[in-house]
Short mmCIF file of C-alpha atoms in Angstrom, two decimals:
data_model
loop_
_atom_site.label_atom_id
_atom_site.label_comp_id
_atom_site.label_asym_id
_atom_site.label_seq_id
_atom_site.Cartn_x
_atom_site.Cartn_y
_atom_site.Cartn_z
CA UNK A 1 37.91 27.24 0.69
CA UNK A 2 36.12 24.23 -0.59
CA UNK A 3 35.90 22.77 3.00
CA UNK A 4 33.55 26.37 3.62
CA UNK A 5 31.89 25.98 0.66
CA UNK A 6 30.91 22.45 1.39
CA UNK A 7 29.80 23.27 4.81
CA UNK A 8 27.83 26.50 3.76
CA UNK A 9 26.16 24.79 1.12
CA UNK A 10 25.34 22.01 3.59
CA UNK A 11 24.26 24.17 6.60
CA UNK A 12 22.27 26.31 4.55
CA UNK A 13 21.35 25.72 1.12
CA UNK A 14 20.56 21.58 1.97
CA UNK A 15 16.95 21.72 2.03
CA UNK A 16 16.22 23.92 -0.55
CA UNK A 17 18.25 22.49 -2.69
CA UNK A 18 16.91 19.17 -2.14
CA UNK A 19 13.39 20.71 -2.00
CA UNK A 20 13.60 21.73 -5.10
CA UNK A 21 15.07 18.57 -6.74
CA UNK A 22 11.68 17.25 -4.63
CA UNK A 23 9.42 19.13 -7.01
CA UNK A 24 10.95 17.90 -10.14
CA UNK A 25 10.65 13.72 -8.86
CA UNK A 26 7.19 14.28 -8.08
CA UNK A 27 6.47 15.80 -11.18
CA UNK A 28 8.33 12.68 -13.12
CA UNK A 29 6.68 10.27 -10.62
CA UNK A 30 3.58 11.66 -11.28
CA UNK A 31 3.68 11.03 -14.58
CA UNK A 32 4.97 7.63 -14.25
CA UNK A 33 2.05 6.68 -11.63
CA UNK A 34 -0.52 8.08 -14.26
CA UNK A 35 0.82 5.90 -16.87
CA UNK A 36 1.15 2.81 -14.76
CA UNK A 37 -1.97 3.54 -13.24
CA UNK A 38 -4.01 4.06 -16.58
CA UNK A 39 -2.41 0.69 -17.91
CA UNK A 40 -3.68 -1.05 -14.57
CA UNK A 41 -6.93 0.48 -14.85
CA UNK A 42 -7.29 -1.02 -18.63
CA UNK A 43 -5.59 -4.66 -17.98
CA UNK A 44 -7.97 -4.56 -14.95
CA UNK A 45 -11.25 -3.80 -16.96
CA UNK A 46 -10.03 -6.40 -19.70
CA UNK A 47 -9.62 -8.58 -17.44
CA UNK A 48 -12.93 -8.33 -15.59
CA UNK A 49 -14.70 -8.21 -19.21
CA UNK A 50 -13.53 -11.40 -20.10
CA UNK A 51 -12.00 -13.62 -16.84
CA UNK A 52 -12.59 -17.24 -18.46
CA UNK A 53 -10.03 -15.87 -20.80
CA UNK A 54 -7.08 -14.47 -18.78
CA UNK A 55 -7.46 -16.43 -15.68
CA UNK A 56 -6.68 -19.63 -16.38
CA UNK A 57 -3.58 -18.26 -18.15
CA UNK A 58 -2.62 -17.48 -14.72
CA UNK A 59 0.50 -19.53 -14.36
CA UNK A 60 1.41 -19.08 -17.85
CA UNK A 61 1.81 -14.88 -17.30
CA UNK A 62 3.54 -15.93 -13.67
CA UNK A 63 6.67 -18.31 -15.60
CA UNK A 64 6.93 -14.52 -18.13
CA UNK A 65 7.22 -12.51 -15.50
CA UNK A 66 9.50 -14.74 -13.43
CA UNK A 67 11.88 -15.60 -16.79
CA UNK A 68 12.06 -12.14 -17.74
CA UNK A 69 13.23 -11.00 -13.86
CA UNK A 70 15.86 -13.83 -14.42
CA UNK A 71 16.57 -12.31 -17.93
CA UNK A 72 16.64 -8.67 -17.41
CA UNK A 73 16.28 -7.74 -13.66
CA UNK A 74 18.52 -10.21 -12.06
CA UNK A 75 18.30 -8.33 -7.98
CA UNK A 76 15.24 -6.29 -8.49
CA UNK A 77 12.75 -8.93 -8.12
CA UNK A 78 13.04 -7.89 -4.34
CA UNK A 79 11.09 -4.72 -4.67
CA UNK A 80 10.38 -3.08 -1.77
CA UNK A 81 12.81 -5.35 0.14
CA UNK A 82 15.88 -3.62 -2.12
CA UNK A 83 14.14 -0.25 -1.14
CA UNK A 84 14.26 -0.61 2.78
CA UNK A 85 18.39 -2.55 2.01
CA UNK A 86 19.30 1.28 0.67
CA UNK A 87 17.40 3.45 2.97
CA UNK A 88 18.77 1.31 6.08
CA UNK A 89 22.79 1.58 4.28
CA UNK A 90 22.83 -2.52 4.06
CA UNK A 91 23.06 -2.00 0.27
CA UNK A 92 24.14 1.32 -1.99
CA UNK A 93 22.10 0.69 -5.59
CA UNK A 94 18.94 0.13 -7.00
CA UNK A 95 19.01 0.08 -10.51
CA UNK A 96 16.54 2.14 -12.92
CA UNK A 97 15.71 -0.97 -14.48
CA UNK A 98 13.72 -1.61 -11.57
CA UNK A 99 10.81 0.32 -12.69
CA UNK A 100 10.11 -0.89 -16.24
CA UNK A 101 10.52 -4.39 -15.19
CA UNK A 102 7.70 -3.59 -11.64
CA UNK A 103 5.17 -2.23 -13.99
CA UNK A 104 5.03 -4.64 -16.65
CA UNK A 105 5.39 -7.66 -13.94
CA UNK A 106 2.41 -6.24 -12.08
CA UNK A 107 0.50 -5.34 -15.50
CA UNK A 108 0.66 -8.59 -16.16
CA UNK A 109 -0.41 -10.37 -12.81
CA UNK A 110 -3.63 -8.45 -12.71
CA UNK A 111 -4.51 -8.69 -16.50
CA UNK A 112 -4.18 -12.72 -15.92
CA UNK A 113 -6.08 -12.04 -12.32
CA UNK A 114 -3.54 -12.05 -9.51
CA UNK A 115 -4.96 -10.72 -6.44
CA UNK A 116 -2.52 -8.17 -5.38
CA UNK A 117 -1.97 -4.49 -5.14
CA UNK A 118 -0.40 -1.36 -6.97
CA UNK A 119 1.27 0.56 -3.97
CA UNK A 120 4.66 -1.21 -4.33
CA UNK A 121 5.24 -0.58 -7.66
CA UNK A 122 4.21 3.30 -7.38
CA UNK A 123 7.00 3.35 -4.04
CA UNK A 124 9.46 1.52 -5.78
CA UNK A 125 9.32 3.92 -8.65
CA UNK A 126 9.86 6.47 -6.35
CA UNK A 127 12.31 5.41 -4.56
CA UNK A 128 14.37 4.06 -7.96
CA UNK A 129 13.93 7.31 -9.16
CA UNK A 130 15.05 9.51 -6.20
CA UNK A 131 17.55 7.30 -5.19
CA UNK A 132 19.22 7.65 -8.49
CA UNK A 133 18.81 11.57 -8.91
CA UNK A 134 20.31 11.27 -5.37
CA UNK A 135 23.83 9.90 -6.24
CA UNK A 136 24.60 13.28 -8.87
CA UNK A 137 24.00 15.42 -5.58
CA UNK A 138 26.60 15.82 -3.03
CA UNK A 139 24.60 16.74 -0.17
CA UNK A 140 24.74 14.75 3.28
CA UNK A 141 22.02 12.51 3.71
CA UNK A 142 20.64 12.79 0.08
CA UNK A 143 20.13 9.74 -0.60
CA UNK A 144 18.12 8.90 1.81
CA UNK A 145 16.07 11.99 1.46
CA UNK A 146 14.94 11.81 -2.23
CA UNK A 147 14.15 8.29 -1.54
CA UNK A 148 11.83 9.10 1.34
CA UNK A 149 10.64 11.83 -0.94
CA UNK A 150 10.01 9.45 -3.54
CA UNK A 151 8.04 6.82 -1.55
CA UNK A 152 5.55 9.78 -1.36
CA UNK A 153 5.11 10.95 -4.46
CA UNK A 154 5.00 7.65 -6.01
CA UNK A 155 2.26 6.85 -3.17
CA UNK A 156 0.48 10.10 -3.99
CA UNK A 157 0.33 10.12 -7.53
CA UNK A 158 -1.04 6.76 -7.53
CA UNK A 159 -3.85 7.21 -4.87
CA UNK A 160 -4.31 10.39 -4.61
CA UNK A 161 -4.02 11.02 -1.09
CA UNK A 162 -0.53 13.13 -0.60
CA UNK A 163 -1.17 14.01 3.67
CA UNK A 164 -0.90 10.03 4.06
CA UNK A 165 1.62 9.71 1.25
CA UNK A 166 3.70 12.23 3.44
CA UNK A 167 3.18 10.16 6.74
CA UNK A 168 4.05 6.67 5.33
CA UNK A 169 7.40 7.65 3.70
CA UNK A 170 8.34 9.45 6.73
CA UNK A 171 7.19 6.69 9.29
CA UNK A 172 7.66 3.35 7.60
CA UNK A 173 10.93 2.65 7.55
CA UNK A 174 11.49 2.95 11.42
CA UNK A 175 8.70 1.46 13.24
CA UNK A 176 8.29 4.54 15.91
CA UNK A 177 10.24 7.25 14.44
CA UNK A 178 9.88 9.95 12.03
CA UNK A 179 12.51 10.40 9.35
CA UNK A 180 11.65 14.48 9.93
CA UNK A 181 14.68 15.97 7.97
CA UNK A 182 13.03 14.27 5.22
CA UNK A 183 9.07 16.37 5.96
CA UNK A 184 9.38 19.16 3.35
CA UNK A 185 11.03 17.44 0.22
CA UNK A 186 8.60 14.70 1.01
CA UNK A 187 5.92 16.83 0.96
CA UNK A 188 6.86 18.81 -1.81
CA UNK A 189 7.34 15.67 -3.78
CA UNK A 190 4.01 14.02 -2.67
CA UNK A 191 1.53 17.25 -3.75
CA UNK A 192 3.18 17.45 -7.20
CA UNK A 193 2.97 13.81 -8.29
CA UNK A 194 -0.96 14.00 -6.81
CA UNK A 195 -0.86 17.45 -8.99
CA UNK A 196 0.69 15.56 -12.09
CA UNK A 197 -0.98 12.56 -12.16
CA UNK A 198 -4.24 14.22 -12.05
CA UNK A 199 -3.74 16.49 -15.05
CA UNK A 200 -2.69 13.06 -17.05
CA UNK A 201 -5.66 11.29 -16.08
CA UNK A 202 -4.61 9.22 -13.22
CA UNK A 203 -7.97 7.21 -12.80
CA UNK A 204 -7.32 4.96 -9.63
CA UNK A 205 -8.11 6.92 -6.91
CA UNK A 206 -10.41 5.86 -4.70
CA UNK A 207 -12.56 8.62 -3.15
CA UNK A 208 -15.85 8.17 -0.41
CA UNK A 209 -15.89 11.97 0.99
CA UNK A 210 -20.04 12.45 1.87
CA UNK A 211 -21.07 8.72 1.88
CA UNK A 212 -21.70 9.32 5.45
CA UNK A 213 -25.18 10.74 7.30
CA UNK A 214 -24.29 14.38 8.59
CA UNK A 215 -24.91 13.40 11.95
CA UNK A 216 -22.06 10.33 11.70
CA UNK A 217 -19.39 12.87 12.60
CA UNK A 218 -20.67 13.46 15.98
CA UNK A 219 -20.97 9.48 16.84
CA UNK A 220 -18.05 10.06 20.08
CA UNK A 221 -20.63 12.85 21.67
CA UNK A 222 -23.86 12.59 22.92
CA UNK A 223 -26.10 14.96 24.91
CA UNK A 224 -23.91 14.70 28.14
CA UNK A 225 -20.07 14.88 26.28
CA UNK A 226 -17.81 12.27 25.14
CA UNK A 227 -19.82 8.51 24.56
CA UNK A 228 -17.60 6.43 26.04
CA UNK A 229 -19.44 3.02 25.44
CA UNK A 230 -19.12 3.83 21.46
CA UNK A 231 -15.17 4.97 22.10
CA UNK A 232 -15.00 1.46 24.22
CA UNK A 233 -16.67 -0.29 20.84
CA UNK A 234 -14.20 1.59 18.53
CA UNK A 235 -11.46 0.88 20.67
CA UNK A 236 -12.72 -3.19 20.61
CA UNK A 237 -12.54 -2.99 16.67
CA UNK A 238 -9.72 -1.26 16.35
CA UNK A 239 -8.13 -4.54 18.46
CA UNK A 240 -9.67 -6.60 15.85
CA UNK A 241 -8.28 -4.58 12.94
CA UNK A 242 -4.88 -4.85 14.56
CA UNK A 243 -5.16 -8.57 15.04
CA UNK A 244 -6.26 -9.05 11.01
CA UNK A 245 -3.57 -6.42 9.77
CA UNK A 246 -0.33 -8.03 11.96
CA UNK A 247 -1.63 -11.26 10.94
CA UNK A 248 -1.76 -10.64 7.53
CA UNK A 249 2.02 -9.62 7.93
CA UNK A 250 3.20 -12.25 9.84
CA UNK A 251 1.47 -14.92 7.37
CA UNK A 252 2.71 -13.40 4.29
CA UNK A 253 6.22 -13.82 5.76
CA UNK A 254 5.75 -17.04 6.50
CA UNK A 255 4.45 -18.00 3.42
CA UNK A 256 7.33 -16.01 1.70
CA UNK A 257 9.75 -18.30 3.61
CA UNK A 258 7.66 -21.59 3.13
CA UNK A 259 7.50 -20.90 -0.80
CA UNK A 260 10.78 -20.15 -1.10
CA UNK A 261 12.22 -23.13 0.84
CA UNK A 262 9.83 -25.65 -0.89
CA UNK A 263 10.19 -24.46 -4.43
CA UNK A 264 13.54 -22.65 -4.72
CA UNK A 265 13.78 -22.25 -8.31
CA UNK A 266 11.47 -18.91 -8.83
CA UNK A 267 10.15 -20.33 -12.23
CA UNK A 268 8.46 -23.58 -10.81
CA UNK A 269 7.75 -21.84 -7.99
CA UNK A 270 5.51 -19.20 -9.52
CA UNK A 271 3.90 -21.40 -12.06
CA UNK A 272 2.48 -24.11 -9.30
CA UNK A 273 1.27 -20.78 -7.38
CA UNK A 274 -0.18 -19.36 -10.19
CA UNK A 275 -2.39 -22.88 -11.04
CA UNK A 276 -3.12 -23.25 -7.50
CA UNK A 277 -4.25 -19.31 -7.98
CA UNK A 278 -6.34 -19.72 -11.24
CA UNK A 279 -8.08 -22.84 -10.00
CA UNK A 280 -9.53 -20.92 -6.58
CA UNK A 281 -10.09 -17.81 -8.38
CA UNK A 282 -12.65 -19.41 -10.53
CA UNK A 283 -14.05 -21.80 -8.07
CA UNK A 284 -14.96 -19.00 -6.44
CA UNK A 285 -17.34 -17.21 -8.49
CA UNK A 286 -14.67 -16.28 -11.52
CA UNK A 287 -12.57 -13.44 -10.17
CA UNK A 288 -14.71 -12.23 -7.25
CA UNK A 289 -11.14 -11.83 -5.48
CA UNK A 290 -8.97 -11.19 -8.38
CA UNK A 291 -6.99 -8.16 -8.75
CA UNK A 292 -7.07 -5.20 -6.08
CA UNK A 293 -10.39 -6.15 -4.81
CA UNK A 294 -11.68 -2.99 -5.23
CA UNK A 295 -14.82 -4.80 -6.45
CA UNK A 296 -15.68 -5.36 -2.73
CA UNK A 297 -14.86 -2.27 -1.71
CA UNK A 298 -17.56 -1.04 -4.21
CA UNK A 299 -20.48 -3.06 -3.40
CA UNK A 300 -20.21 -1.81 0.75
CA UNK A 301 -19.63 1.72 -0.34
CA UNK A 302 -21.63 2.60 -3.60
CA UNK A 303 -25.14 1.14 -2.55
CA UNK A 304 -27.05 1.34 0.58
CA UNK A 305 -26.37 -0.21 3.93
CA UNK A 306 -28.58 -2.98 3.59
CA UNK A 307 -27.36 -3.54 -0.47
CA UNK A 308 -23.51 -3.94 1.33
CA UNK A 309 -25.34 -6.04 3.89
CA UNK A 310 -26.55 -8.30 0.82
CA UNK A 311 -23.48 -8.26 -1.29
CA UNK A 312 -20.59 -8.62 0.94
CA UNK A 313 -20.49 -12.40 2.56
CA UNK A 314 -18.60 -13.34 5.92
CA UNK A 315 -16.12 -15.31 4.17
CA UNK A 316 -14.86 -12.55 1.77
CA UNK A 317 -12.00 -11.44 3.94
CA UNK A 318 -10.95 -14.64 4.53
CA UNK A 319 -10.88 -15.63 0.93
CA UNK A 320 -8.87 -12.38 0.06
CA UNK A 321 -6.45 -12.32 2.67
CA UNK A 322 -5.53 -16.06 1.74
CA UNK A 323 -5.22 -15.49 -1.94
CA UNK A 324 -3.27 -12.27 -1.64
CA UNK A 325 -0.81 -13.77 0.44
CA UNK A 326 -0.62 -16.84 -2.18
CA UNK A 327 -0.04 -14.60 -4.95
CA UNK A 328 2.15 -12.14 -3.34
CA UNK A 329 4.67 -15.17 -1.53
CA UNK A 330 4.73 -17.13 -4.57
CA UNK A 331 6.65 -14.52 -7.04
CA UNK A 332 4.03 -12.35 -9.03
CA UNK A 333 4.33 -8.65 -8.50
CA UNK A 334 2.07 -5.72 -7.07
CA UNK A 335 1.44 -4.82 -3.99
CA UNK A 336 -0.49 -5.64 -0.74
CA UNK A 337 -2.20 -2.10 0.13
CA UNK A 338 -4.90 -1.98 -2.14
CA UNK A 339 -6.15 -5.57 -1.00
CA UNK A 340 -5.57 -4.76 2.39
CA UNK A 341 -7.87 -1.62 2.36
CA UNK A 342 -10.50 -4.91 0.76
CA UNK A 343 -9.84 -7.17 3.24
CA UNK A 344 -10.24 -4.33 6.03
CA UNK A 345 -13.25 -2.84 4.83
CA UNK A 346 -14.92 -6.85 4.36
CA UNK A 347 -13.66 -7.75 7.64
CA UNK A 348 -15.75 -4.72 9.02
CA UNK A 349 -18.78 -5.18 7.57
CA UNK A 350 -18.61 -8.79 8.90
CA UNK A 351 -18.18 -7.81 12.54
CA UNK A 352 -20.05 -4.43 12.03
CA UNK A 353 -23.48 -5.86 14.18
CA UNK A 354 -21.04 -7.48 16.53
CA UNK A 355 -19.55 -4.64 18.03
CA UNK A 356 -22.24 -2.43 17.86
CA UNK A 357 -21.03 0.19 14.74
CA UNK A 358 -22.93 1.41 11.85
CA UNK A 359 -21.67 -0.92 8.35
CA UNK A 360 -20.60 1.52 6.53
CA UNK A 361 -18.55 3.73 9.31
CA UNK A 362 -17.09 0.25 10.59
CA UNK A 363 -16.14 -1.19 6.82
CA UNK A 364 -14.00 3.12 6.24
CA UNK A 365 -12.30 1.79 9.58
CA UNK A 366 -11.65 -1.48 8.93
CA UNK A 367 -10.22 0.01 5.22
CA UNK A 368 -8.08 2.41 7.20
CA UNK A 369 -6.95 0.23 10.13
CA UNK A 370 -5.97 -2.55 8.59
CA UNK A 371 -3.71 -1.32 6.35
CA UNK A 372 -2.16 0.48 9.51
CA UNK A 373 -1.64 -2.53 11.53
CA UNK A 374 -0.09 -4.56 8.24
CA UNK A 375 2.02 -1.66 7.77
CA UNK A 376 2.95 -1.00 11.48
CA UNK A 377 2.23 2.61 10.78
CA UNK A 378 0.03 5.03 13.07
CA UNK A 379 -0.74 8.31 11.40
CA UNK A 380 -0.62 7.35 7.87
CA UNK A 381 -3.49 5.28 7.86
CA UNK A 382 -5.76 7.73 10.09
CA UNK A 383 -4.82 10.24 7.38
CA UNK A 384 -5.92 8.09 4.45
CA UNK A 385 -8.90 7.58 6.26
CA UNK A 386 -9.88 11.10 6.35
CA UNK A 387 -8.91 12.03 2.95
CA UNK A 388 -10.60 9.12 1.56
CA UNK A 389 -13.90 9.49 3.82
CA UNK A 390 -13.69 12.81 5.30
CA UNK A 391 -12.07 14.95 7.96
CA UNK A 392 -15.06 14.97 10.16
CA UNK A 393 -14.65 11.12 10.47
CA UNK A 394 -10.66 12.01 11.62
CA UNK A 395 -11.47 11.15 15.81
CA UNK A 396 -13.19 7.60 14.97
CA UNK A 397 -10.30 7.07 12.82
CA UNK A 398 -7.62 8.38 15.84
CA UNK A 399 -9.16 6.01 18.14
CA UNK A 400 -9.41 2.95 15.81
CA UNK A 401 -6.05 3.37 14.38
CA UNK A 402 -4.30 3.34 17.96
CA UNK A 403 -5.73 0.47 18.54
CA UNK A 404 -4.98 -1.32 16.19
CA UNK A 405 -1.50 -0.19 16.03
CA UNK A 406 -0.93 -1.19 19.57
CA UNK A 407 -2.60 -5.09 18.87
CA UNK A 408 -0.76 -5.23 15.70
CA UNK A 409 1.84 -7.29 17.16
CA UNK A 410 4.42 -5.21 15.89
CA UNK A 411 4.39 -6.77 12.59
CA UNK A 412 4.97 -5.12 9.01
CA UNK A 413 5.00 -6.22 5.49
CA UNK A 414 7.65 -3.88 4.82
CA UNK A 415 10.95 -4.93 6.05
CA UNK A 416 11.60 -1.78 8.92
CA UNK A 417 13.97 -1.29 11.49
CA UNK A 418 13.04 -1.93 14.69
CA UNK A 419 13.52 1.28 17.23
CA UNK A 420 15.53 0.38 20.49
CA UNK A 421 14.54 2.11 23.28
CA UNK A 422 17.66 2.23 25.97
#
């Protein structure tokens, strides 16, 4: 009788069930992201305020965070990399203290002026969360599930964009395959901690919808169909995105490798980083690349063309690619996303008169692309694209996206399986 009960429950009542459990993780997640995300928002302004004061405390905040992961959170100082262990079956826990421990680590790197993102720590909440609720339901496959659905809220409530929150969880951790029996808890999960977050005052979203002339939207067409020289330019810096996005992967692992190997012990390790980090950070113009760099993504999108033109130099993308991977490989915590969607959206205003594309349309592309090819994902980052900038911009974003996902090199910051094709 059990044996029928079991299988019922399973055939039947699975995805409900775990639909339902969905709703209430986002709704938790969501308040968790607007929490961590308000914190971020005021270490971040502090920090900006007064960054002759924090930054050269750099190193100082890096030995704190990299003591108290020794202390407290011996294992989860792997963050996303203990995330894709359980959801591939190499490993079976990730503890709950996981998320206090991600939060205040990555509080503190940005307060003191790390540059480095916010996505990992709203995932790995997520994931620590669903994972958990996971292992009091007896349900095939749950685990993997709620985690999957917990990538996406945790995404969603942070930035606000649940249709690309949806398409990352489900994509990312097997480069070219959807985890599909995961779509509607995912999705579930990924509208209610966007819901959530927003009635708590989640204040981190980025949002460009209208920035755009009307006529931008038709930029594929002219008066005799499809433009083929501007789909042949897209194409061309979509190959460039790809190139900039896979090798901001590969570097970072290399970097990863090379830190680890030359300064084993995580304490020294993170305090030479975080000098070395301090030092450039105010050599160059005192926290112009700290934090999530969405400094730079303001000055291309909030002025005019030829303001962006004025503000943005060549050399920014290089400068925030280099220190992002410095502070990311050397120990302090965040994420890469948000200063990926910086270095993407630099990187296209700097080649912008090269191939031929208006600034702004090729800096939204470069924001969207690059995160794509760093990621090795293909229809999340077309979909942040067009919830950040607009749905009319969605075929630029299709074309630029495939590119770059095909000249990515098949990298990922994210440690995925690879699909084998027999």
């Amino acid at each position: 009788m059990k044996a029928k009960t079991r299988e019922f429950v399973q055939k039947w009542l699975s995805t409900p069930i775990l639909t339902a459990v969905a709703l209430v993780l986002g709704a938790i997640v969501g308040v968790l992201t607007a929490f961590f995300g308000s914190g971020l928002l005021y270490f971040s302004n502090l920090r900006d305020a007064h960054p002759l004061y924090w930054i050269p405390a750099l190193a100082i905040a890096g030995v704190l965070i990299a003591f108290a992961y020794k202390k407290f959170g011996k294992g989860t100082e792997r963050g996303m990399d203990m995330v894709f262990a359980v959801a591939h079956g190499k490993e079976d826990k990730i503890p709950l203290r996981m998320i206090p421990m991600v939060i205040a680590g990555t509080w503190l790197t940005h307060l003191f002026g790390g540059s480095a993102g916010r996505e990992g720590v709203a995932m790995q909440i997520g994931a620590t969360l669903g994972h958990n609720i996971s292992t009091k339901i007896h349900i095939d496959n749950a685990s993997r599930i709620l985690l999957v659905a917990g990538m996406a809220a945790g995404f969603a409530g942070l930035f606000q964009t649940p249709l690309a929150a949806v398409a990352l969880a489900l994509e990312v951790l097997l480069a070219g395959h959807l985890e599909l029996a995961a779509l509607l808890p995912a999705a579930v999960a990924a509208f209610a901690a966007c819901k959530v977050s927003q009635m708590f005052g989640e204040g981190m979203a980025i949002t460009m919808n209208g920035i755009f002339p009307d006529d931008t939207a038709r930029i594929l067409w002219n008066d005799y169909g499809l433009d083929i020289n501007i789909i042949l330019r897209l194409a061309i810096l979509g190959a460039l995105f790809g190139i900039v996005g896979g090798g901001f992967a590969k570097v970072l692992s290399l970097a990863k490798s090379f830190a680890s190997k030359k300064f084993p012990n995580p304490i020294k390790r993170i305090a030479i980083g975080g000098i070395a980090i301090s030092v450039l950070l105010l050599v160059f113009w005192q926290g112009r690349y700290a934090g999530l760099g969405t400094n730079l993504i303001d000055m291309i999108f909030s002025g005019s063309e030829a303001s962006a033109a004025l503000e943005i130099h060549a050399y920014d993308w290089i400068l925030k690619f280099a220190l992002t991977i410095v502070t990311i490989a050397v120990g302090f915590k965040g994420g890469e996303v948000t200063p990926l969607f910086a270095i993407g959206a630099t990187f296209g205003t700097f080649v912008a008169t090269m191939v031929g594309i208006p600034l702004p349309l090729a800096a939204a592309l470069g924001y969207a692309a690059v995160f794509g090819a760093a990621t090795n994902t293909l229809f999340a980052p077309m979909l942040i694209g067009a919830e950040v900038f607009g749905f009319e911009m969605l075929p630029a974003f299709f074309i630029v996206c495939v590119a770059a996902y095909v000249c990515n090199g098949g990298q990922s910051i994210y440690q995925q399986k690879k699909l084998r094709i027999r």
